[in-house]
Amino acid sequence: MTHVDDLVELYALGSLDEFERRRVDAHVTTCADCAHRLSEAETAVAYAIEADPQYEPSLALRERIAASLDRDTAKVRAPSRWMPRAAIAAAFVAVAIPAGFATRDVMTMRQTVASDTMMLEKMAGERLASAQFVPMRGAAPAAHVMYAKRGDFYAVVVANPTRPLQVAYVHPDGTMETIGRTVVRGSMAVAVMPIDHKMPLLALVDGSTVLAEARLAFN
Amino acid sequence: MLHAREEAEDCVHDALLRVWKNPSAYSRERGTLRSFLAVCVRNAAISRIRALQTRAGAERRVTIEPEEAFVEFPDVIEQGRLRSAIATLPLDQREPLLLAYYGHRTHSEIADALATPLGTIKSRIAQAVRKLGTVMQTEQAI
């Protein structure tokens, strides 16, 4: 197999021509190593994108996207077996829009307020279930997940965090998929995830180390 | 990038629809959905810039003034961590990266401006992206 070498980083920067892009697209579907390298390159570029000026998507844009997705829903299957429309839409709304109408600080503040508001609304509007994360190895931080029994909302709270952690969905076949990242807020860290999919097993991950797992029960 | 809200919103809309209609473009091996979408939107913006330039009949031959090639940190970089991470890059990697990312220059334009072979420029940009990712990840973990 011929790897695509430096092309993955250039792909992430958006500086390849159409032919080279297609070559990378085709290669990463069959090469886990290059797919992993591409994800690292895209993460690196995303760091830079997030430092760019950002602005809140307009109501008109949100409505336009919702209308387009509605039109397409009947014809197109979900993006993957677990990724529901709510997840892609939520992630999308949080993505930087490269035009520059407000500062990153304002965007961050709005996102923080929005996620806090969403969590409070959920807590006020319905009875959330809770599950503790059980340490898998050594010292793991005390953490639990509050979730809707319908399987459309998850909020992970970590006590006394020392660093941001990833939250991963453990698929039935044992593979893990990162679905969120905790944000440190004083003496706790929170990850609010409005994902519309029932995920019976979640993991708290630090880099490549699984610190703890939580088992969830649904209706 | 586009200096026009309507153009930017078109990019956001079109990029999401493309991912929505082509679900196999994203898989868990591609990392977080957020990073993936951020890159998709930026790439859509770059394509739009190129298309607008072509439509306008603009000559793609772009010259880069020497002083522009040595600009260090564009004002738009607000995040101190990113600024610090970019500062750790050697000059021969930092220059082409900044010209590619913030200047939206093609590899050939950068190679001409810096009087460096095209293959070397591509390699240095790739090295810069890898190092930037490593430094940012380390910073975030601290």
XYZ file of C-alpha atoms in Angstrom:
361
model
C 0.000 0.000 0.000
C 1.353 3.414 -0.953
C 0.801 5.874 1.851
C -0.057 9.474 1.104
C 2.824 10.827 3.214
C 2.775 14.614 3.673
C -0.453 14.975 1.723
C -2.647 14.458 4.793
C -1.388 17.662 6.433
C -1.807 19.606 3.189
C -5.275 18.090 2.820
C -6.210 19.369 6.285
C -4.981 22.835 5.316
C -7.199 22.778 2.242
C -4.287 23.374 -0.080
C -4.468 20.280 -2.287
C -5.889 20.241 -5.780
C -8.915 18.118 -6.636
C -6.869 15.157 -7.897
C -4.730 14.996 -4.752
C -7.781 15.420 -2.509
C -9.503 12.475 -4.135
C -6.336 10.411 -3.735
C -6.266 11.120 0.006
C -10.017 10.506 0.327
C -9.674 7.119 -1.318
C -6.577 6.123 0.634
C -7.824 6.945 4.142
C -10.867 4.732 3.702
C -8.559 1.715 3.590
C -5.532 2.815 5.642
C -6.046 3.250 9.370
C -2.583 4.764 9.854
C -3.130 7.561 7.375
C -6.704 8.096 8.613
C -5.277 8.576 12.099
C -2.633 10.974 10.814
C -5.300 12.895 8.953
C -7.395 13.195 12.101
C -4.347 14.581 13.929
C -3.685 17.057 11.123
C -7.330 18.150 11.079
C -7.236 18.588 14.847
C -4.129 20.779 14.490
C -5.779 22.921 11.827
C -8.940 23.092 13.924
C -6.896 24.628 16.759
C -5.960 27.438 14.388
C -9.515 27.776 13.091
C -10.826 28.126 16.626
C -8.398 30.977 17.221
C -9.786 32.831 14.209
C -12.469 35.472 14.716
C -15.851 33.794 14.956
C -19.454 34.778 15.008
C -22.713 33.264 16.076
C -24.588 31.691 13.168
C -27.578 33.842 12.245
C -31.115 32.646 12.815
C -31.589 32.684 9.045
C -28.665 30.289 8.592
C -29.929 27.936 11.283
C -33.377 27.890 9.662
C -31.881 27.377 6.220
C -29.792 24.429 7.441
C -32.757 22.910 9.271
C -34.922 23.250 6.159
C -32.270 21.654 3.949
C -31.796 18.751 6.361
C -35.552 18.283 6.604
C -35.820 18.143 2.825
C -33.049 15.615 2.681
C -33.952 13.440 5.649
C -36.380 11.320 3.686
C -33.794 10.565 1.036
C -30.567 10.215 2.996
C -29.634 7.895 5.818
C -27.988 9.219 8.971
C -24.261 10.099 8.711
C -23.282 6.931 10.568
C -24.981 4.235 12.539
C -24.632 6.183 15.757
C -24.374 9.799 14.695
C -27.824 11.334 14.807
C -28.931 14.541 13.240
C -28.890 16.313 16.601
C -25.210 15.496 17.083
C -24.100 16.739 13.704
C -26.259 19.857 14.015
C -25.003 20.606 17.521
C -21.395 20.136 16.523
C -21.972 22.197 13.445
C -23.431 25.147 15.290
C -20.305 25.179 17.445
C -17.949 25.202 14.477
C -16.084 28.372 13.705
C -17.428 30.368 10.808
C -14.569 32.130 9.074
C -15.851 35.654 8.650
C -15.136 37.625 11.793
C -18.051 39.359 13.445
C -17.279 38.739 17.088
C -14.348 37.644 19.160
C -13.534 34.157 20.293
C -14.183 35.270 23.846
C -17.736 36.252 22.991
C -18.245 32.976 21.164
C -16.850 30.994 24.071
C -19.045 32.890 26.489
C -22.122 32.246 24.359
C -21.296 28.569 24.060
C -20.794 28.320 27.805
C -24.058 30.073 28.536
C -25.844 27.978 25.915
C -24.575 24.671 27.317
C -25.325 25.710 30.900
C -28.794 26.834 29.886
C -29.398 23.570 28.049
C -28.337 21.568 31.101
C -30.503 23.617 33.450
C -33.501 23.362 31.127
C -33.091 19.608 30.967
C -32.746 19.317 34.733
C -35.807 21.504 35.279
C -37.900 19.953 32.540
C -37.434 16.275 33.162
C -36.050 13.857 35.671
C -32.553 12.925 34.600
C -31.009 9.577 35.469
C -27.497 9.388 36.839
C -24.651 6.885 36.673
C -21.267 6.902 38.352
C -18.052 6.404 36.417
C -16.214 3.374 37.819
C -12.405 3.703 37.764
C -10.681 1.333 35.370
C -7.190 1.850 36.668
C -5.333 3.736 39.368
C -6.644 7.047 40.531
C -9.538 8.282 38.430
C -11.399 11.492 39.246
C -14.862 11.204 40.784
C -17.298 11.623 37.927
C -20.847 10.866 36.948
C -23.109 11.275 33.974
C -26.612 12.726 34.085
C -28.693 11.576 31.154
C -32.187 11.526 29.750
C -33.819 8.102 29.810
C -34.954 8.793 26.248
C -31.277 8.821 25.270
C -31.155 12.302 23.783
C -29.116 14.206 26.362
C -25.935 13.537 28.353
C -23.994 15.736 30.782
C -20.773 14.452 32.331
C -19.553 16.129 35.506
C -16.041 15.539 36.844
C -15.084 16.657 40.358
C -11.776 18.384 41.062
C -10.435 18.066 37.526
C -6.770 18.543 36.817
C -7.175 18.702 33.053
C -9.829 18.452 30.330
C -10.841 14.863 29.564
C -12.565 13.245 26.612
C -15.893 11.457 26.854
C -16.197 8.456 24.553
C -19.038 6.191 23.523
C -17.984 2.550 23.786
C -19.662 0.730 20.903
C -21.023 -2.771 21.460
C -18.014 -4.141 19.568
C -15.662 -2.409 22.013
C -14.470 0.382 19.741
C -14.573 3.858 21.199
C -15.691 7.109 19.658
C -15.012 10.487 21.220
C -18.283 12.373 21.652
C -17.268 15.274 23.862
C -14.632 16.982 25.917
C -15.002 18.323 29.440
C -14.580 22.019 30.082
C -13.085 22.971 33.435
C -15.303 25.316 35.455
C -13.642 25.976 38.796
C -13.880 22.912 41.015
C -15.573 20.773 38.382
C -15.470 20.027 34.679
C -18.542 19.556 32.534
C -19.305 18.136 29.099
C -22.838 18.770 27.831
C -23.783 16.545 24.905
C -27.222 16.818 23.305
C -26.728 13.610 21.327
C -29.851 11.766 20.261
C -28.662 8.196 20.565
C -28.845 5.669 23.367
C -25.309 4.942 24.536
C -25.270 2.292 27.270
C -21.541 2.518 27.965
C -19.509 5.720 28.223
C -15.820 6.088 28.994
C -13.827 8.918 30.493
C -10.572 9.129 28.574
C -7.306 10.979 29.147
C -5.369 10.951 25.875
C -5.268 7.263 25.021
C -5.938 6.050 28.578
C -9.409 4.970 29.657
C -9.803 6.224 33.226
C -13.316 5.108 34.036
C -16.501 3.716 32.555
C -20.168 4.349 33.299
C -23.062 2.023 32.435
C -26.352 3.661 31.556
C -29.856 2.181 31.443
C -32.569 3.426 29.093
C -36.314 3.083 28.761
C -11.544 34.726 5.205
C -14.304 35.759 2.847
C -15.055 39.180 4.373
C -18.730 38.690 3.561
C -21.259 37.181 5.894
C -23.489 35.832 3.125
C -20.595 34.062 1.443
C -19.476 32.601 4.789
C -22.974 31.359 5.574
C -23.241 29.774 2.141
C -20.025 27.890 2.921
C -21.344 26.679 6.248
C -24.605 25.558 4.700
C -22.992 23.836 1.724
C -20.308 22.095 3.806
C -22.872 20.650 6.206
C -25.065 19.461 3.376
C -22.106 17.794 1.693
C -21.239 15.879 4.865
C -24.902 15.056 5.410
C -25.284 13.677 1.902
C -21.958 11.839 1.952
C -21.885 10.187 5.392
C -18.963 7.938 4.533
C -16.747 11.043 4.406
C -16.684 10.960 8.196
C -15.704 8.016 10.326
C -14.503 7.700 13.878
C -10.939 7.292 12.613
C -11.167 10.892 11.381
C -11.150 12.236 14.942
C -13.756 14.498 16.494
C -16.743 15.599 14.467
C -16.086 19.190 15.511
C -12.551 19.235 14.053
C -13.725 17.470 10.933
C -16.522 19.978 10.330
C -14.288 22.960 11.103
C -11.838 21.808 8.440
C -14.683 21.092 5.999
C -16.038 24.622 6.376
C -12.621 26.194 5.986
C -11.899 24.111 2.887
C -15.239 25.164 1.442
C -14.270 28.796 2.050
C -10.932 28.291 0.288
C -12.676 26.694 -2.697
C -15.084 29.619 -2.820
C -12.244 32.127 -2.771
C -10.584 30.320 -5.661
C -13.864 30.104 -7.576
C -14.587 33.802 -7.065
C -11.112 34.673 -8.288
C -11.557 32.531 -11.375
C -15.065 33.874 -12.056
C -13.810 37.407 -11.823
C -11.204 36.560 -14.402
C -8.512 37.421 -11.939
C -5.047 36.347 -12.829
C -4.056 33.546 -10.474
C -0.514 34.751 -10.684
C -0.110 36.397 -7.327
C 3.074 38.080 -6.320
C 4.096 38.264 -2.712
C 6.037 41.253 -1.585
C 9.151 40.309 0.415
C 7.947 42.040 3.581
C 4.617 40.251 3.348
C 6.380 36.924 3.261
C 8.007 37.674 6.574
C 4.910 38.754 8.454
C 5.039 36.912 11.749
C 1.629 36.861 13.435
C -1.518 38.189 11.804
C -3.687 40.273 14.122
C -6.475 37.746 13.865
C -4.620 35.313 16.087
C -6.181 35.984 19.440
C -5.360 32.841 21.219
C -2.126 33.096 23.141
C -1.541 29.373 23.074
C -1.638 29.292 19.306
C 0.686 32.261 19.089
C 3.134 30.512 21.393
C 2.857 27.257 19.476
C 3.519 28.964 16.143
C 6.498 30.723 17.714
C 8.072 27.341 18.450
C 8.207 26.513 14.735
C 11.503 27.114 12.960
C 11.348 30.039 10.566
C 11.604 27.854 7.469
C 8.426 26.028 8.550
C 6.609 29.015 10.059
C 6.792 31.209 6.956
C 5.221 28.781 4.489
C 2.606 27.713 7.054
C 1.476 31.300 7.665
C 1.389 32.042 3.948
C -0.660 28.897 3.311
C -3.051 29.271 6.244
C -3.567 33.012 6.507
C -2.507 34.045 3.021
C -4.375 31.225 1.246
C -1.434 31.014 -1.142
C -0.896 27.992 -3.338
C 2.199 25.900 -2.813
C 3.658 27.161 -6.084
C 3.149 30.795 -5.079
C 4.848 30.151 -1.751
C 7.715 28.293 -3.424
C 8.236 31.235 -5.796
C 8.019 33.823 -3.030
C 10.474 32.036 -0.790
C 12.698 30.883 -3.655
C 12.502 27.314 -2.411
C 11.740 24.105 -4.332
C 8.050 23.146 -4.393
C 8.613 19.744 -2.792
C 10.541 21.312 0.056
C 7.747 23.813 0.683
C 5.134 21.051 0.833
C 7.285 19.039 3.183
C 7.928 22.004 5.493
C 4.251 22.908 5.679
C 3.393 19.309 6.554
C 6.089 19.277 9.242
C 4.752 22.562 10.615
C 1.201 21.212 10.890
C 2.420 18.082 12.669
C 4.517 20.060 15.125
C 1.733 22.573 15.736
C -0.656 19.747 16.581
C 1.816 18.168 18.989
C 2.546 21.454 20.764
C -1.138 22.421 21.031
C -2.076 18.999 22.343
C 0.672 19.165 24.962
C -0.385 22.678 25.973
C -3.988 21.592 26.307
C -3.064 18.652 28.508
C -1.192 20.873 30.971
